[in-house]
Amino acid sequence: MDRLIKVLFFALLVKPVVLLLLGLNVRGRNNLPDSGPAIVIANHNSHLDTLVLLSLFPLSMIHRVRPVAAADYFLGNGGILAWVALKCIGIIPLDRSGGADRETLFSGCTRALNAGDILVLFPEGSRGKPEQLSRLKKGVYYLIKERGDIPVVPAMLHGLGRALPKGEALLVPFNCDVVVGESLTERQTAAGFMNSAAESFKQLSAYCLTLPAADADDVAV
């Protein structure tokens, strides 16, 4: 039932909104993983980030794409937000209180990867200012440091922080870009991996600024 709810949510609501209101310009879609276990990492400026990234995947596999999100924000008060987060989006809740050890903190992520899911992670940790990249946190490295079989694919989102900025509830139609890079290969050390991720984001961000308006073949459908 949860799989059906998620498919319908994206087919009837998210994908039409992304297609009709955002004018999404996508490059490198072929770099997205077509099976798990895998991780997609992206910059984070808006609640639209998660929905847009998931909308790039076919409906046939969208139930296997699991965004990692803050438990305190999405589940703290229960209600409709928690229901949508768990049933429609399929988040993996992450405890940001600081009270859990690393193994416990990432247990949900580890189970999902072991089950062959694709995780969506935002290594900045929380939403930042539009078009500004904050310092990356090392959590994703601890998920993959002993798992050479798990590709980590970077994606740069541009414009979504203007279409739905942090703290705002009204969506503003705004042309947005997504550029998906090649899987990161440097993972010998945490510092090396994080530097590689940061450099990849920097290059993808620069490429976003060169993109023309969306072509018919490049919009998210």
Tab-separated table of C-alpha atoms in Angstrom:
chain	number	residue	atom	x	y	z
A	1	MET	CA	0.000	0.000	0.000
A	2	ASP	CA	2.819	2.449	0.854
A	3	ARG	CA	4.355	1.842	-2.565
A	4	LEU	CA	1.059	2.669	-4.297
A	5	ILE	CA	0.579	5.818	-2.209
A	6	LYS	CA	4.048	7.069	-3.113
A	7	VAL	CA	3.642	6.318	-6.827
A	8	LEU	CA	0.275	8.104	-6.960
A	9	PHE	CA	1.606	11.079	-4.992
A	10	PHE	CA	4.430	11.612	-7.462
A	11	ALA	CA	2.449	10.730	-10.583
A	12	LEU	CA	-0.557	12.933	-9.828
A	13	LEU	CA	0.960	15.799	-7.858
A	14	VAL	CA	4.741	16.147	-7.778
A	15	LYS	CA	5.668	15.420	-11.391
A	16	PRO	CA	2.953	17.715	-12.848
A	17	VAL	CA	4.032	20.553	-10.530
A	18	VAL	CA	7.689	20.082	-11.455
A	19	LEU	CA	6.863	19.918	-15.148
A	20	LEU	CA	4.401	22.816	-15.338
A	21	LEU	CA	5.608	25.328	-12.738
A	22	LEU	CA	9.372	25.001	-12.463
A	23	GLY	CA	10.557	24.802	-16.068
A	24	LEU	CA	13.160	22.324	-14.893
A	25	ASN	CA	16.355	22.143	-16.946
A	26	VAL	CA	18.095	18.787	-16.386
A	27	ARG	CA	21.566	17.721	-17.477
A	28	GLY	CA	23.337	14.460	-16.738
A	29	ARG	CA	20.173	12.508	-15.997
A	30	ASN	CA	21.917	9.385	-17.303
A	31	ASN	CA	24.329	9.631	-14.344
A	32	LEU	CA	21.536	8.872	-11.887
A	33	PRO	CA	21.744	5.322	-10.507
A	34	ASP	CA	19.277	2.922	-12.095
A	35	SER	CA	19.437	0.483	-9.192
A	36	GLY	CA	20.591	0.324	-5.601
A	37	PRO	CA	22.335	0.299	-3.336
A	38	ALA	CA	23.418	3.809	-4.243
A	39	ILE	CA	23.503	7.327	-2.811
A	40	VAL	CA	22.670	10.645	-4.439
A	41	ILE	CA	24.066	13.697	-2.643
A	42	ALA	CA	22.858	17.214	-3.381
A	43	ASN	CA	22.982	20.777	-2.140
A	44	HIS	CA	19.996	21.900	-0.070
A	45	ASN	CA	18.178	25.250	-0.291
A	46	SER	CA	14.482	24.333	-0.376
A	47	HIS	CA	11.889	21.703	0.514
A	48	LEU	CA	11.486	21.355	-3.245
A	49	ASP	CA	14.935	19.762	-3.459
A	50	THR	CA	13.765	16.335	-2.323
A	51	LEU	CA	10.642	16.340	-4.477
A	52	VAL	CA	12.524	17.449	-7.587
A	53	LEU	CA	15.262	14.861	-7.183
A	54	LEU	CA	12.774	12.041	-6.686
A	55	SER	CA	10.748	13.236	-9.685
A	56	LEU	CA	13.749	12.505	-11.921
A	57	PHE	CA	13.395	8.774	-11.300
A	58	PRO	CA	10.899	6.571	-13.164
A	59	LEU	CA	7.688	5.815	-11.288
A	60	SER	CA	8.538	2.115	-11.551
A	61	MET	CA	11.469	2.547	-9.156
A	62	ILE	CA	10.483	5.583	-7.112
A	63	HIS	CA	9.499	3.412	-4.138
A	64	ARG	CA	13.179	2.412	-3.876
A	65	VAL	CA	14.395	6.026	-3.658
A	66	ARG	CA	14.570	7.070	0.003
A	67	PRO	CA	15.406	10.624	1.080
A	68	VAL	CA	17.066	11.049	4.475
A	69	ALA	CA	15.363	13.821	6.456
A	70	ALA	CA	15.329	15.379	9.914
A	71	ALA	CA	13.109	13.423	12.299
A	72	ASP	CA	12.534	16.435	14.556
A	73	TYR	CA	11.207	18.568	11.691
A	74	PHE	CA	9.040	16.072	9.842
A	75	LEU	CA	7.909	13.775	12.643
A	76	GLY	CA	8.163	15.941	15.740
A	77	ASN	CA	4.507	16.975	15.870
A	78	GLY	CA	2.972	14.012	14.064
A	79	GLY	CA	-0.124	14.843	12.030
A	80	ILE	CA	-0.386	15.298	8.294
A	81	LEU	CA	3.232	16.358	7.789
A	82	ALA	CA	4.515	13.144	9.360
A	83	TRP	CA	2.062	11.065	7.317
A	84	VAL	CA	3.122	12.706	4.040
A	85	ALA	CA	6.806	12.370	4.924
A	86	LEU	CA	6.563	8.666	5.734
A	87	LYS	CA	3.854	7.434	3.368
A	88	CYS	CA	4.065	9.730	0.332
A	89	ILE	CA	7.771	10.560	0.271
A	90	GLY	CA	9.171	7.578	2.158
A	91	ILE	CA	11.773	9.409	4.219
A	92	ILE	CA	14.334	7.760	6.427
A	93	PRO	CA	14.158	9.825	9.642
A	94	LEU	CA	17.475	11.019	11.054
A	95	ASP	CA	17.797	12.000	14.708
A	96	ARG	CA	19.589	15.362	14.932
A	97	SER	CA	19.480	15.620	18.727
A	98	GLY	CA	23.043	14.356	19.096
A	99	GLY	CA	22.088	11.687	21.603
A	100	ALA	CA	22.647	8.647	19.367
A	101	ASP	CA	25.940	6.953	18.551
A	102	ARG	CA	26.965	6.809	14.899
A	103	GLU	CA	25.823	3.225	14.321
A	104	THR	CA	22.383	3.930	15.753
A	105	LEU	CA	22.124	7.272	13.985
A	106	PHE	CA	22.646	5.730	10.551
A	107	SER	CA	20.925	2.385	11.203
A	108	GLY	CA	17.940	3.255	9.012
A	109	CYS	CA	20.231	4.293	6.172
A	110	THR	CA	22.267	1.111	6.505
A	111	ARG	CA	19.154	-1.080	6.402
A	112	ALA	CA	17.894	0.732	3.310
A	113	LEU	CA	21.212	0.308	1.510
A	114	ASN	CA	21.343	-3.359	2.458
A	115	ALA	CA	17.857	-3.708	0.982
A	116	GLY	CA	19.056	-2.236	-2.318
A	117	ASP	CA	17.496	1.219	-1.988
A	118	ILE	CA	18.813	4.502	-3.370
A	119	LEU	CA	19.350	7.146	-0.685
A	120	VAL	CA	19.058	10.880	-1.233
A	121	LEU	CA	21.269	12.795	1.194
A	122	PHE	CA	21.981	16.474	1.726
A	123	PRO	CA	25.473	16.642	3.240
A	124	GLU	CA	25.062	20.302	4.257
A	125	GLY	CA	22.686	18.969	6.915
A	126	SER	CA	19.991	21.637	6.594
A	127	ARG	CA	18.655	24.157	4.112
A	128	GLY	CA	20.961	27.081	3.424
A	129	LYS	CA	20.717	30.378	1.564
A	130	PRO	CA	19.838	30.210	-2.144
A	131	GLU	CA	22.808	29.390	-4.374
A	132	GLN	CA	25.223	29.231	-1.442
A	133	LEU	CA	26.872	25.958	-0.449
A	134	SER	CA	27.444	25.431	3.268
A	135	ARG	CA	30.139	23.262	4.819
A	136	LEU	CA	29.596	19.577	4.058
A	137	LYS	CA	29.202	17.104	6.905
A	138	LYS	CA	30.913	13.722	6.910
A	139	GLY	CA	27.918	11.472	7.558
A	140	VAL	CA	27.735	10.134	4.018
A	141	TYR	CA	31.368	9.014	4.200
A	142	TYR	CA	30.674	6.768	7.171
A	143	LEU	CA	27.976	5.019	5.149
A	144	ILE	CA	30.295	4.147	2.280
A	145	LYS	CA	33.816	3.920	3.681
A	146	GLU	CA	33.627	0.112	3.859
A	147	ARG	CA	31.203	-0.279	0.960
A	148	GLY	CA	33.104	0.155	-2.292
A	149	ASP	CA	30.086	-1.233	-4.154
A	150	ILE	CA	27.925	1.810	-3.376
A	151	PRO	CA	28.218	4.652	-5.924
A	152	VAL	CA	27.842	8.208	-4.646
A	153	VAL	CA	26.419	10.518	-7.302
A	154	PRO	CA	26.501	14.322	-6.834
A	155	ALA	CA	23.680	16.572	-8.042
A	156	MET	CA	23.560	20.364	-8.046
A	157	LEU	CA	20.185	22.089	-7.726
A	158	HIS	CA	19.961	25.713	-8.854
A	159	GLY	CA	17.005	28.063	-8.493
A	160	LEU	CA	14.849	25.987	-6.147
A	161	GLY	CA	15.843	28.184	-3.215
A	162	ARG	CA	14.216	31.062	-5.065
A	163	ALA	CA	11.130	29.123	-6.125
A	164	LEU	CA	10.430	28.076	-2.517
A	165	PRO	CA	12.899	29.693	-0.094
A	166	LYS	CA	13.455	28.500	3.451
A	167	GLY	CA	10.690	29.811	5.687
A	168	GLU	CA	8.244	30.422	2.836
A	169	ALA	CA	5.110	28.445	2.006
A	170	LEU	CA	4.184	30.011	-1.355
A	171	LEU	CA	5.677	28.459	-4.482
A	172	VAL	CA	6.923	31.010	-7.010
A	173	PRO	CA	7.298	29.781	-10.625
A	174	PHE	CA	11.006	30.027	-11.379
A	175	ASN	CA	13.210	28.356	-13.957
A	176	CYS	CA	15.365	25.819	-12.121
A	177	ASP	CA	18.308	23.641	-13.063
A	178	VAL	CA	19.530	20.211	-12.017
A	179	VAL	CA	22.949	18.958	-13.082
A	180	VAL	CA	23.873	15.389	-12.154
A	181	GLY	CA	27.569	14.580	-12.085
A	182	GLU	CA	29.530	11.366	-12.375
A	183	SER	CA	29.956	9.053	-9.400
A	184	LEU	CA	32.659	10.128	-6.952
A	185	THR	CA	35.709	7.863	-6.975
A	186	GLU	CA	37.809	9.253	-4.109
A	187	ARG	CA	36.945	7.465	-0.855
A	188	GLN	CA	40.237	6.495	0.759
A	189	THR	CA	39.841	9.016	3.587
A	190	ALA	CA	37.045	11.179	4.937
A	191	ALA	CA	38.970	14.337	4.052
A	192	GLY	CA	39.662	13.132	0.523
A	193	PHE	CA	36.058	12.122	-0.040
A	194	MET	CA	34.628	15.375	1.329
A	195	ASN	CA	37.063	17.468	-0.714
A	196	SER	CA	36.078	15.508	-3.809
A	197	ALA	CA	32.381	16.073	-3.087
A	198	ALA	CA	32.896	19.804	-2.482
A	199	GLU	CA	34.912	20.182	-5.685
A	200	SER	CA	32.273	18.311	-7.659
A	201	PHE	CA	29.535	20.583	-6.299
A	202	LYS	CA	31.649	23.627	-7.219
A	203	GLN	CA	32.086	22.429	-10.795
A	204	LEU	CA	28.425	21.500	-11.193
A	205	SER	CA	27.370	24.884	-9.791
A	206	ALA	CA	29.552	26.678	-12.311
A	207	TYR	CA	28.054	24.573	-15.094
A	208	CYS	CA	24.524	25.510	-13.975
A	209	LEU	CA	25.297	29.136	-14.740
A	210	THR	CA	26.025	28.285	-18.379
A	211	LEU	CA	22.757	26.455	-19.055
A	212	PRO	CA	20.223	27.856	-21.550
A	213	ALA	CA	16.476	27.723	-20.971
A	214	ALA	CA	15.019	24.222	-20.671
A	215	ASP	CA	14.561	22.250	-23.865
A	216	ALA	CA	11.691	19.826	-24.351
A	217	ASP	CA	14.014	16.852	-24.058
A	218	ASP	CA	15.481	18.056	-20.773
A	219	VAL	CA	12.449	18.722	-18.586
A	220	ALA	CA	11.589	16.354	-15.762
A	221	VAL	CA	8.723	14.031	-16.624
